[in-house]
Amino acid sequence: MEFNQVLELIKTVSASELTTFRYEEGNQKILMHTGNVVLNEMAASQSEAVASVQSDTTVTDVVSTASVVPSGKLVKSPLVGRFYAAPSEDAEPFVKVGDRVQKGQTLAIVEAMKLMNEIESEYDGVVTEILVENEQSVEYGQPLFSIS
């Protein structure tokens, strides 16, 4: 899909009543929902092409929704990436369910574009749930931890 076609697609989806739109063709994957847009495209003839466009939509992957809503205060992922519960493969996790945490304490790492981003608690309390698995892909705004 050409860049101009993507822009037209964004305009069309933004003008519609759709809340989510997904498109896949070859190595191109686009998922839009209300927010900002980022298109990631891996072209066979190019090593990598990345384009960003500001609009009323956001491109992310589908985040599965559970039927049970976690209780407590949620710590959400500030970016798209891969979740790591521990600082290294052979290390203990930063936190476990039942651990008392303080605001600013490191809870996990999300790797994005080869950068390790520490996820810090926004709250004082006890970890009641860890909502993602180690090495799972996470999306912007996806709940990671529940703290009471």
Short mmCIF file of C-alpha atoms in Angstrom, two decimals:
data_model
loop_
_atom_site.label_atom_id
_atom_site.label_comp_id
_atom_site.label_asym_id
_atom_site.label_seq_id
_atom_site.Cartn_x
_atom_site.Cartn_y
_atom_site.Cartn_z
CA MET A 1 0.00 0.00 0.00
CA GLU A 2 1.39 3.39 -0.98
CA PHE A 3 1.73 6.18 1.58
CA ASN A 4 -0.99 8.29 -0.12
CA GLN A 5 -3.34 5.31 0.05
CA VAL A 6 -2.62 5.00 3.77
CA LEU A 7 -3.45 8.68 4.27
CA GLU A 8 -6.73 8.22 2.38
CA LEU A 9 -7.49 5.14 4.47
CA ILE A 10 -6.87 7.12 7.67
CA LYS A 11 -9.23 9.88 6.52
CA THR A 12 -11.92 7.39 5.58
CA VAL A 13 -11.72 5.43 8.83
CA SER A 14 -11.57 8.65 10.88
CA ALA A 15 -14.70 9.97 9.18
CA SER A 16 -16.60 6.72 9.82
CA GLU A 17 -18.16 5.49 13.03
CA LEU A 18 -15.65 2.64 13.28
CA THR A 19 -13.85 2.35 16.60
CA THR A 20 -11.29 -0.18 15.32
CA PHE A 21 -9.97 -1.06 11.85
CA ARG A 22 -7.35 -3.69 10.93
CA TYR A 23 -5.57 -4.20 7.59
CA GLU A 24 -2.90 -6.79 6.73
CA GLU A 25 -1.22 -7.39 3.40
CA GLY A 26 2.11 -9.19 3.19
CA ASN A 27 4.44 -7.54 5.72
CA GLN A 28 2.19 -4.50 6.19
CA LYS A 29 -0.02 -4.47 9.27
CA ILE A 30 -2.23 -1.56 10.26
CA LEU A 31 -4.65 -1.39 13.17
CA MET A 32 -6.39 1.90 13.88
CA HIS A 33 -8.48 3.06 16.80
CA THR A 34 -9.10 6.47 18.32
CA GLY A 35 -5.80 8.36 19.11
CA ASN A 36 -2.59 9.01 16.99
CA VAL A 37 -1.41 6.94 13.99
CA VAL A 38 1.87 5.15 13.43
CA LEU A 39 2.40 2.88 10.42
CA ASN A 40 5.09 0.23 10.54
CA GLU A 41 5.92 -1.30 7.17
CA MET A 42 8.56 -3.91 6.37
CA ALA A 43 9.04 -3.86 2.61
CA ALA A 44 10.63 -6.82 0.86
CA SER A 45 12.59 -4.52 -1.46
CA GLN A 46 13.69 -2.25 1.41
CA SER A 47 15.32 -3.16 4.71
CA GLU A 48 12.78 -1.21 6.75
CA ALA A 49 10.46 1.74 6.19
CA VAL A 50 8.69 3.50 9.01
CA ALA A 51 6.28 6.36 8.53
CA SER A 52 4.38 8.35 11.11
CA VAL A 53 1.23 10.35 10.56
CA GLN A 54 -0.75 12.40 13.07
CA SER A 55 -4.53 11.87 12.91
CA ASP A 56 -7.53 10.84 15.04
CA THR A 57 -6.45 7.20 15.03
CA THR A 58 -3.77 4.98 16.54
CA VAL A 59 -2.14 1.96 14.98
CA THR A 60 -1.54 -0.89 17.39
CA ASP A 61 -2.01 -4.65 17.47
CA VAL A 62 -5.19 -6.17 18.78
CA VAL A 63 -5.18 -6.41 22.55
CA SER A 64 -7.29 -9.27 23.83
CA THR A 65 -9.84 -8.23 26.40
CA ALA A 66 -10.63 -10.42 29.36
CA SER A 67 -14.17 -10.81 30.61
CA VAL A 68 -13.00 -10.01 34.16
CA VAL A 69 -11.94 -6.41 34.79
CA PRO A 70 -8.92 -6.23 37.13
CA SER A 71 -9.58 -4.49 40.44
CA GLY A 72 -7.36 -1.86 42.01
CA LYS A 73 -5.20 0.78 40.37
CA LEU A 74 -3.78 -0.22 37.00
CA VAL A 75 -0.22 0.35 35.84
CA LYS A 76 -0.41 0.51 32.05
CA SER A 77 2.25 0.16 29.39
CA PRO A 78 3.49 3.58 28.25
CA LEU A 79 4.62 2.14 24.89
CA VAL A 80 4.41 -0.77 22.48
CA GLY A 81 7.05 -3.44 23.04
CA ARG A 82 7.98 -6.70 24.74
CA PHE A 83 7.34 -7.16 28.47
CA TYR A 84 10.07 -8.53 30.72
CA ALA A 85 9.28 -9.35 34.36
CA ALA A 86 12.97 -9.59 35.37
CA PRO A 87 16.17 -7.65 34.56
CA SER A 88 17.72 -10.78 32.94
CA GLU A 89 16.76 -14.36 32.07
CA ASP A 90 18.34 -15.87 35.19
CA ALA A 91 17.23 -13.13 37.61
CA GLU A 92 14.22 -13.07 39.92
CA PRO A 93 11.22 -11.00 38.75
CA PHE A 94 11.13 -7.37 39.84
CA VAL A 95 7.83 -8.06 41.67
CA LYS A 96 5.44 -10.92 42.39
CA VAL A 97 1.77 -10.98 43.33
CA GLY A 98 1.52 -10.02 47.00
CA ASP A 99 4.63 -7.81 47.00
CA ARG A 100 4.32 -4.36 48.56
CA VAL A 101 5.52 -1.64 46.14
CA GLN A 102 6.17 2.06 46.38
CA LYS A 103 5.58 4.80 43.87
CA GLY A 104 8.63 4.95 41.56
CA GLN A 105 9.68 1.34 42.17
CA THR A 106 10.60 -0.64 39.04
CA LEU A 107 7.97 -3.28 38.27
CA ALA A 108 9.15 -4.56 34.87
CA ILE A 109 10.87 -3.64 31.63
CA VAL A 110 9.29 -3.03 28.23
CA GLU A 111 11.73 -3.35 25.34
CA ALA A 112 10.94 -1.10 22.39
CA MET A 113 13.25 -0.72 19.39
CA LYS A 114 16.15 -2.35 21.29
CA LEU A 115 15.77 0.09 24.22
CA MET A 116 14.95 -1.22 27.68
CA ASN A 117 12.35 1.00 29.36
CA GLU A 118 11.78 0.53 33.08
CA ILE A 119 8.12 0.48 34.08
CA GLU A 120 7.72 2.15 37.46
CA SER A 121 4.82 1.94 39.85
CA GLU A 122 2.60 4.96 39.85
CA TYR A 123 1.14 3.95 43.21
CA ASP A 124 2.01 2.73 46.69
CA GLY A 125 0.32 -0.57 47.51
CA VAL A 126 0.33 -4.33 47.01
CA VAL A 127 0.60 -6.07 43.62
CA THR A 128 -2.70 -7.96 43.31
CA GLU A 129 -2.33 -9.12 39.69
CA ILE A 130 0.29 -9.32 36.98
CA LEU A 131 -1.81 -9.09 33.83
CA VAL A 132 0.77 -10.15 31.20
CA GLU A 133 3.19 -13.02 30.77
CA ASN A 134 6.97 -12.65 30.62
CA GLU A 135 8.20 -11.89 27.06
CA GLN A 136 4.66 -11.12 25.88
CA SER A 137 4.14 -8.31 23.36
CA VAL A 138 2.29 -5.40 24.94
CA GLU A 139 0.51 -2.39 23.50
CA TYR A 140 0.36 1.27 24.49
CA GLY A 141 -2.12 1.64 27.35
CA GLN A 142 -2.39 -2.10 27.99
CA PRO A 143 -2.79 -2.88 31.72
CA LEU A 144 0.30 -4.63 33.10
CA PHE A 145 -0.23 -4.66 36.87
CA SER A 146 -3.09 -4.18 39.31
CA ILE A 147 -2.12 -2.56 42.62
CA SER A 148 -4.38 -2.20 45.66
#
